[in-house]
């Protein structure tokens, strides 16, 4: 966690990550909104070739956006609990059986900047709540460009061949997990790398899906 952010937590009153109201990290109203979230089958439009069947806990809006940004960028690590529970629900909706959850890896630079690996933390939280296991079995093979502003085709080209399995995964049933899906390019590359390592990719699950439609 950023030490400056930790210092601010000591001297400033807290606010809800979901709606910014002063008080608890997740207020009672936002807890109610989270309780109403229901996993859904989803896919970007257009759906990229190679995308595993995909379930999301909810849409990337309102309370989910606030919690995900708070956890990922603001070092509010306790949010891994409720977010991991939502991710566990999306994994359960896949009905994939006894699988290993494999998070999409962050770059070393991103982990250093944030002070933690947000996707790995969410995967471990989800696995603990679902009675499964999670492991960081993917690693980057090269530096990729910032995805922001790239088209669907541009993201796919940027990520092609960017990941590899850390070891042989022959016959291992896995589910790829991440915090957010936009175009699906990252999940496609993660699934490709896992299959190349011998894994049986049963699907993918995310906390939130961004509403993105073909122009």
mmCIF file of N, CA and C in Angstrom, residues 63-157:
data_model
loop_
_atom_site.group_PDB
_atom_site.id
_atom_site.type_symbol
_atom_site.label_atom_id
_atom_site.label_comp_id
_atom_site.label_asym_id
_atom_site.label_seq_id
_atom_site.Cartn_x
_atom_site.Cartn_y
_atom_site.Cartn_z
ATOM 1 N N UNK A 63 -21.373 1.147 -7.689
ATOM 2 C CA UNK A 63 -20.647 0.651 -6.531
ATOM 3 C C UNK A 63 -19.496 -0.278 -6.912
ATOM 4 N N UNK A 64 -19.660 -1.134 -7.908
ATOM 5 C CA UNK A 64 -18.582 -2.049 -8.289
ATOM 6 C C UNK A 64 -17.368 -1.290 -8.820
ATOM 7 N N UNK A 65 -17.604 -0.260 -9.615
ATOM 8 C CA UNK A 65 -16.483 0.524 -10.130
ATOM 9 C C UNK A 65 -15.711 1.146 -8.962
ATOM 10 N N UNK A 66 -16.417 1.727 -8.007
ATOM 11 C CA UNK A 66 -15.761 2.366 -6.883
ATOM 12 C C UNK A 66 -14.940 1.388 -6.056
ATOM 13 N N UNK A 67 -15.506 0.206 -5.805
ATOM 14 C CA UNK A 67 -14.782 -0.786 -5.014
ATOM 15 C C UNK A 67 -13.558 -1.313 -5.753
ATOM 16 N N UNK A 68 -13.684 -1.547 -7.047
ATOM 17 C CA UNK A 68 -12.556 -2.064 -7.815
ATOM 18 C C UNK A 68 -11.423 -1.045 -7.905
ATOM 19 N N UNK A 69 -11.765 0.212 -8.132
ATOM 20 C CA UNK A 69 -10.738 1.255 -8.179
ATOM 21 C C UNK A 69 -10.095 1.426 -6.810
ATOM 22 N N UNK A 70 -10.912 1.390 -5.754
ATOM 23 C CA UNK A 70 -10.367 1.518 -4.410
ATOM 24 C C UNK A 70 -9.388 0.415 -4.085
ATOM 25 N N UNK A 71 -9.723 -0.806 -4.459
ATOM 26 C CA UNK A 71 -8.841 -1.942 -4.190
ATOM 27 C C UNK A 71 -7.592 -1.897 -5.056
ATOM 28 N N UNK A 72 -7.762 -1.628 -6.331
ATOM 29 C CA UNK A 72 -6.652 -1.715 -7.275
ATOM 30 C C UNK A 72 -5.702 -0.531 -7.186
ATOM 31 N N UNK A 73 -6.234 0.673 -7.120
ATOM 32 C CA UNK A 73 -5.413 1.867 -7.249
ATOM 33 C C UNK A 73 -5.200 2.620 -5.940
ATOM 34 N N UNK A 74 -6.069 2.437 -4.955
ATOM 35 C CA UNK A 74 -5.970 3.225 -3.724
ATOM 36 C C UNK A 74 -5.520 2.415 -2.524
ATOM 37 N N UNK A 75 -5.160 1.162 -2.746
ATOM 38 C CA UNK A 75 -4.621 0.357 -1.668
ATOM 39 C C UNK A 75 -5.604 -0.007 -0.583
ATOM 40 N N UNK A 76 -6.898 -0.032 -0.900
ATOM 41 C CA UNK A 76 -7.906 -0.416 0.091
ATOM 42 C C UNK A 76 -8.038 -1.945 0.054
ATOM 43 N N UNK A 77 -7.061 -2.594 0.666
ATOM 44 C CA UNK A 77 -6.906 -4.036 0.503
ATOM 45 C C UNK A 77 -8.027 -4.841 1.151
ATOM 46 N N UNK A 78 -8.686 -4.278 2.160
ATOM 47 C CA UNK A 78 -9.784 -4.999 2.802
ATOM 48 C C UNK A 78 -10.939 -5.248 1.835
ATOM 49 N N UNK A 79 -10.998 -4.484 0.741
ATOM 50 C CA UNK A 79 -12.064 -4.677 -0.241
ATOM 51 C C UNK A 79 -11.910 -5.994 -0.995
ATOM 52 N N UNK A 80 -10.752 -6.641 -0.857
ATOM 53 C CA UNK A 80 -10.578 -7.944 -1.498
ATOM 54 C C UNK A 80 -11.573 -8.958 -0.955
ATOM 55 N N UNK A 81 -12.063 -8.744 0.263
ATOM 56 C CA UNK A 81 -13.040 -9.663 0.845
ATOM 57 C C UNK A 81 -14.357 -9.673 0.090
ATOM 58 N N UNK A 82 -15.068 -8.527 0.053
ATOM 59 C CA UNK A 82 -16.338 -8.516 -0.684
ATOM 60 C C UNK A 82 -16.169 -8.720 -2.181
ATOM 61 N N UNK A 83 -15.103 -8.181 -2.767
ATOM 62 C CA UNK A 83 -14.886 -8.373 -4.205
ATOM 63 C C UNK A 83 -14.561 -9.829 -4.513
ATOM 64 N N UNK A 84 -13.794 -10.469 -3.631
ATOM 65 C CA UNK A 84 -13.498 -11.884 -3.815
ATOM 66 C C UNK A 84 -14.743 -12.739 -3.708
ATOM 67 N N UNK A 85 -15.666 -12.331 -2.838
ATOM 68 C CA UNK A 85 -16.929 -13.056 -2.736
ATOM 69 C C UNK A 85 -17.740 -12.971 -4.012
ATOM 70 N N UNK A 86 -17.740 -11.787 -4.622
ATOM 71 C CA UNK A 86 -18.451 -11.627 -5.894
ATOM 72 C C UNK A 86 -17.791 -12.456 -6.992
ATOM 73 N N UNK A 87 -16.461 -12.452 -7.021
ATOM 74 C CA UNK A 87 -15.748 -13.243 -8.024
ATOM 75 C C UNK A 87 -16.015 -14.734 -7.817
ATOM 76 N N UNK A 88 -16.079 -15.159 -6.557
ATOM 77 C CA UNK A 88 -16.396 -16.561 -6.259
ATOM 78 C C UNK A 88 -17.775 -16.931 -6.797
ATOM 79 N N UNK A 89 -18.722 -15.989 -6.721
ATOM 80 C CA UNK A 89 -20.052 -16.239 -7.276
ATOM 81 C C UNK A 89 -20.027 -16.429 -8.776
ATOM 82 N N UNK A 90 -19.204 -15.623 -9.463
ATOM 83 C CA UNK A 90 -19.084 -15.765 -10.922
ATOM 84 C C UNK A 90 -18.422 -17.087 -11.288
ATOM 85 N N UNK A 91 -17.418 -17.499 -10.509
ATOM 86 C CA UNK A 91 -16.768 -18.794 -10.739
ATOM 87 C C UNK A 91 -17.769 -19.923 -10.528
ATOM 88 N N UNK A 92 -18.574 -19.815 -9.477
ATOM 89 C CA UNK A 92 -19.571 -20.841 -9.212
ATOM 90 C C UNK A 92 -20.597 -20.953 -10.319
ATOM 91 N N UNK A 93 -20.953 -19.816 -10.923
ATOM 92 C CA UNK A 93 -21.932 -19.831 -12.005
ATOM 93 C C UNK A 93 -21.414 -20.567 -13.235
ATOM 94 N N UNK A 94 -20.085 -20.644 -13.381
ATOM 95 C CA UNK A 94 -19.505 -21.404 -14.494
ATOM 96 C C UNK A 94 -19.788 -22.894 -14.372
ATOM 97 N N UNK A 95 -20.001 -23.343 -13.128
ATOM 98 C CA UNK A 95 -20.256 -24.768 -12.860
ATOM 99 C C UNK A 95 -19.144 -25.624 -13.459
ATOM 100 N N UNK A 96 -17.892 -25.215 -13.173
ATOM 101 C CA UNK A 96 -16.727 -25.868 -13.780
ATOM 102 C C UNK A 96 -16.134 -26.953 -12.896
ATOM 103 N N UNK A 97 -16.680 -27.162 -11.716
ATOM 104 C CA UNK A 97 -16.182 -28.200 -10.833
ATOM 105 C C UNK A 97 -14.964 -27.763 -10.038
ATOM 106 N N UNK A 98 -14.123 -28.727 -9.695
ATOM 107 C CA UNK A 98 -12.938 -28.478 -8.878
ATOM 108 C C UNK A 98 -11.816 -27.973 -9.783
ATOM 109 N N UNK A 99 -11.662 -26.669 -9.827
ATOM 110 C CA UNK A 99 -10.687 -26.053 -10.728
ATOM 111 C C UNK A 99 -9.712 -25.196 -9.927
ATOM 112 N N UNK A 100 -8.612 -24.861 -10.567
ATOM 113 C CA UNK A 100 -7.641 -23.943 -10.003
ATOM 114 C C UNK A 100 -7.894 -22.565 -10.612
ATOM 115 N N UNK A 101 -7.972 -21.538 -9.783
ATOM 116 C CA UNK A 101 -8.164 -20.179 -10.281
ATOM 117 C C UNK A 101 -6.811 -19.569 -10.617
ATOM 118 N N UNK A 102 -6.678 -19.099 -11.846
ATOM 119 C CA UNK A 102 -5.417 -18.523 -12.315
ATOM 120 C C UNK A 102 -5.645 -17.061 -12.676
ATOM 121 N N UNK A 103 -5.070 -16.123 -11.909
ATOM 122 C CA UNK A 103 -5.274 -14.705 -12.208
ATOM 123 C C UNK A 103 -4.449 -14.243 -13.407
ATOM 124 N N UNK A 104 -4.971 -13.258 -14.115
ATOM 125 C CA UNK A 104 -4.189 -12.589 -15.149
ATOM 126 C C UNK A 104 -3.074 -11.816 -14.443
ATOM 127 N N UNK A 105 -1.817 -12.009 -14.820
ATOM 128 C CA UNK A 105 -0.718 -11.367 -14.089
ATOM 129 C C UNK A 105 -0.582 -9.881 -14.418
ATOM 130 N N UNK A 106 -0.211 -9.115 -13.414
ATOM 131 C CA UNK A 106 0.133 -7.708 -13.622
ATOM 132 C C UNK A 106 1.619 -7.614 -13.957
ATOM 133 N N UNK A 107 2.010 -6.540 -14.606
ATOM 134 C CA UNK A 107 3.430 -6.331 -14.881
ATOM 135 C C UNK A 107 4.151 -6.014 -13.570
ATOM 136 N N UNK A 108 5.442 -6.263 -13.545
ATOM 137 C CA UNK A 108 6.223 -5.955 -12.346
ATOM 138 C C UNK A 108 6.152 -4.473 -12.014
ATOM 139 N N UNK A 109 6.154 -3.635 -13.049
ATOM 140 C CA UNK A 109 6.088 -2.193 -12.818
ATOM 141 C C UNK A 109 4.766 -1.808 -12.160
ATOM 142 N N UNK A 110 3.654 -2.426 -12.599
ATOM 143 C CA UNK A 110 2.355 -2.131 -12.022
ATOM 144 C C UNK A 110 2.280 -2.590 -10.568
ATOM 145 N N UNK A 111 2.841 -3.758 -10.286
ATOM 146 C CA UNK A 111 2.833 -4.266 -8.906
ATOM 147 C C UNK A 111 3.655 -3.346 -8.008
ATOM 148 N N UNK A 112 4.803 -2.886 -8.500
ATOM 149 C CA UNK A 112 5.621 -1.961 -7.704
ATOM 150 C C UNK A 112 4.884 -0.655 -7.457
ATOM 151 N N UNK A 113 4.234 -0.130 -8.491
ATOM 152 C CA UNK A 113 3.545 1.158 -8.360
ATOM 153 C C UNK A 113 2.370 1.078 -7.393
ATOM 154 N N UNK A 114 1.625 -0.035 -7.443
ATOM 155 C CA UNK A 114 0.446 -0.174 -6.591
ATOM 156 C C UNK A 114 0.768 -0.729 -5.213
ATOM 157 N N UNK A 115 1.881 -1.433 -5.119
ATOM 158 C CA UNK A 115 2.245 -2.030 -3.851
ATOM 159 C C UNK A 115 1.621 -3.388 -3.614
ATOM 160 N N UNK A 116 0.906 -3.915 -4.595
ATOM 161 C CA UNK A 116 0.309 -5.248 -4.470
ATOM 162 C C UNK A 116 -0.151 -5.712 -5.851
ATOM 163 N N UNK A 117 -0.365 -7.029 -5.963
ATOM 164 C CA UNK A 117 -0.891 -7.626 -7.198
ATOM 165 C C UNK A 117 -2.389 -7.804 -6.992
ATOM 166 N N UNK A 118 -3.168 -6.897 -7.528
ATOM 167 C CA UNK A 118 -4.610 -6.853 -7.236
ATOM 168 C C UNK A 118 -5.332 -8.112 -7.718
ATOM 169 N N UNK A 119 -4.990 -8.601 -8.906
ATOM 170 C CA UNK A 119 -5.692 -9.770 -9.453
ATOM 171 C C UNK A 119 -5.375 -11.027 -8.648
ATOM 172 N N UNK A 120 -4.131 -11.174 -8.223
ATOM 173 C CA UNK A 120 -3.754 -12.337 -7.414
ATOM 174 C C UNK A 120 -4.475 -12.289 -6.069
ATOM 175 N N UNK A 121 -4.544 -11.110 -5.463
ATOM 176 C CA UNK A 121 -5.238 -10.975 -4.180
ATOM 177 C C UNK A 121 -6.718 -11.348 -4.323
ATOM 178 N N UNK A 122 -7.357 -10.887 -5.400
ATOM 179 C CA UNK A 122 -8.769 -11.214 -5.627
ATOM 180 C C UNK A 122 -8.942 -12.713 -5.875
ATOM 181 N N UNK A 123 -8.024 -13.300 -6.643
ATOM 182 C CA UNK A 123 -8.118 -14.734 -6.935
ATOM 183 C C UNK A 123 -8.020 -15.550 -5.657
ATOM 184 N N UNK A 124 -7.095 -15.197 -4.788
ATOM 185 C CA UNK A 124 -6.930 -15.935 -3.533
ATOM 186 C C UNK A 124 -8.144 -15.753 -2.623
ATOM 187 N N UNK A 125 -8.693 -14.549 -2.597
ATOM 188 C CA UNK A 125 -9.886 -14.306 -1.792
ATOM 189 C C UNK A 125 -11.062 -15.117 -2.319
ATOM 190 N N UNK A 126 -11.238 -15.110 -3.645
ATOM 191 C CA UNK A 126 -12.340 -15.877 -4.250
ATOM 192 C C UNK A 126 -12.169 -17.365 -3.995
ATOM 193 N N UNK A 127 -10.942 -17.870 -4.142
ATOM 194 C CA UNK A 127 -10.684 -19.290 -3.942
ATOM 195 C C UNK A 127 -10.988 -19.703 -2.503
ATOM 196 N N UNK A 128 -10.579 -18.883 -1.549
ATOM 197 C CA UNK A 128 -10.824 -19.204 -0.148
ATOM 198 C C UNK A 128 -12.315 -19.277 0.148
ATOM 199 N N UNK A 129 -13.099 -18.379 -0.468
ATOM 200 C CA UNK A 129 -14.534 -18.340 -0.212
ATOM 201 C C UNK A 129 -15.299 -19.394 -1.008
ATOM 202 N N UNK A 130 -14.684 -19.922 -2.059
ATOM 203 C CA UNK A 130 -15.347 -20.935 -2.883
ATOM 204 C C UNK A 130 -14.858 -22.346 -2.579
ATOM 205 N N UNK A 131 -13.913 -22.470 -1.664
ATOM 206 C CA UNK A 131 -13.368 -23.789 -1.358
ATOM 207 C C UNK A 131 -12.486 -24.335 -2.465
ATOM 208 N N UNK A 132 -11.813 -23.440 -3.191
ATOM 209 C CA UNK A 132 -10.932 -23.831 -4.290
ATOM 210 C C UNK A 132 -9.508 -23.387 -3.990
ATOM 211 N N UNK A 133 -8.644 -23.498 -4.975
ATOM 212 C CA UNK A 133 -7.269 -23.042 -4.857
ATOM 213 C C UNK A 133 -6.984 -22.012 -5.949
ATOM 214 N N UNK A 134 -6.022 -21.144 -5.679
ATOM 215 C CA UNK A 134 -5.584 -20.157 -6.667
ATOM 216 C C UNK A 134 -4.070 -20.155 -6.717
ATOM 217 N N UNK A 135 -3.516 -19.910 -7.903
ATOM 218 C CA UNK A 135 -2.058 -19.881 -8.048
ATOM 219 C C UNK A 135 -1.677 -18.986 -9.224
ATOM 220 N N UNK A 136 -0.583 -18.228 -9.084
ATOM 221 C CA UNK A 136 -0.103 -17.371 -10.184
ATOM 222 C C UNK A 136 0.708 -18.189 -11.173
ATOM 223 N N UNK A 137 0.042 -18.811 -12.122
ATOM 224 C CA UNK A 137 0.697 -19.726 -13.052
ATOM 225 C C UNK A 137 1.045 -19.084 -14.397
ATOM 226 N N UNK A 138 0.804 -17.792 -14.529
ATOM 227 C CA UNK A 138 1.147 -17.083 -15.759
ATOM 228 C C UNK A 138 2.155 -15.982 -15.454
ATOM 229 N N UNK A 139 3.011 -15.704 -16.427
ATOM 230 C CA UNK A 139 3.942 -14.579 -16.283
ATOM 231 C C UNK A 139 4.087 -13.875 -17.625
ATOM 232 N N UNK A 140 4.343 -12.561 -17.588
ATOM 233 C CA UNK A 140 4.565 -11.825 -18.833
ATOM 234 C C UNK A 140 5.863 -12.246 -19.502
ATOM 235 N N UNK A 141 5.864 -12.250 -20.818
ATOM 236 C CA UNK A 141 7.082 -12.564 -21.567
ATOM 237 C C UNK A 141 7.747 -11.310 -22.109
ATOM 238 N N UNK A 142 7.008 -10.223 -22.125
ATOM 239 C CA UNK A 142 7.547 -8.971 -22.660
ATOM 240 C C UNK A 142 6.708 -7.815 -22.132
ATOM 241 N N UNK A 143 7.207 -6.624 -22.334
ATOM 242 C CA UNK A 143 6.468 -5.422 -21.958
ATOM 243 C C UNK A 143 5.445 -5.113 -23.041
ATOM 244 N N UNK A 144 4.220 -4.780 -22.623
ATOM 245 C CA UNK A 144 3.182 -4.410 -23.594
ATOM 246 C C UNK A 144 2.852 -2.933 -23.428
ATOM 247 N N UNK A 145 2.280 -2.350 -24.463
ATOM 248 C CA UNK A 145 1.881 -0.950 -24.417
ATOM 249 C C UNK A 145 0.638 -0.780 -23.561
ATOM 250 N N UNK A 146 0.400 0.448 -23.123
ATOM 251 C CA UNK A 146 -0.812 0.757 -22.369
ATOM 252 C C UNK A 146 -2.016 0.446 -23.246
ATOM 253 N N UNK A 147 -2.989 -0.284 -22.696
ATOM 254 C CA UNK A 147 -4.158 -0.691 -23.459
ATOM 255 C C UNK A 147 -5.159 0.452 -23.670
ATOM 256 N N UNK A 148 -5.097 1.466 -22.829
ATOM 257 C CA UNK A 148 -6.079 2.556 -22.903
ATOM 258 C C UNK A 148 -6.051 3.213 -24.287
ATOM 259 N N UNK A 149 -7.206 3.356 -24.880
ATOM 260 C CA UNK A 149 -7.328 4.024 -26.166
ATOM 261 C C UNK A 149 -7.139 3.124 -27.369
ATOM 262 N N UNK A 150 -6.714 1.881 -27.147
ATOM 263 C CA UNK A 150 -6.536 0.961 -28.271
ATOM 264 C C UNK A 150 -7.872 0.365 -28.700
ATOM 265 N N UNK A 151 -7.993 0.076 -29.987
ATOM 266 C CA UNK A 151 -9.175 -0.600 -30.490
ATOM 267 C C UNK A 151 -9.153 -2.059 -30.063
ATOM 268 N N UNK A 152 -10.249 -2.762 -30.321
ATOM 269 C CA UNK A 152 -10.295 -4.193 -30.010
ATOM 270 C C UNK A 152 -9.172 -4.927 -30.726
ATOM 271 N N UNK A 153 -8.985 -4.646 -32.019
ATOM 272 C CA UNK A 153 -7.914 -5.301 -32.782
ATOM 273 C C UNK A 153 -6.550 -4.883 -32.261
ATOM 274 N N UNK A 154 -6.418 -3.614 -31.881
ATOM 275 C CA UNK A 154 -5.155 -3.119 -31.351
ATOM 276 C C UNK A 154 -4.780 -3.783 -30.042
ATOM 277 N N UNK A 155 -5.769 -4.001 -29.180
ATOM 278 C CA UNK A 155 -5.502 -4.683 -27.908
ATOM 279 C C UNK A 155 -5.076 -6.127 -28.144
ATOM 280 N N UNK A 156 -5.751 -6.781 -29.077
ATOM 281 C CA UNK A 156 -5.404 -8.170 -29.370
ATOM 282 C C UNK A 156 -3.972 -8.265 -29.886
ATOM 283 N N UNK A 157 -3.590 -7.368 -30.800
ATOM 284 C CA UNK A 157 -2.238 -7.382 -31.352
ATOM 285 C C UNK A 157 -1.206 -7.046 -30.278
#
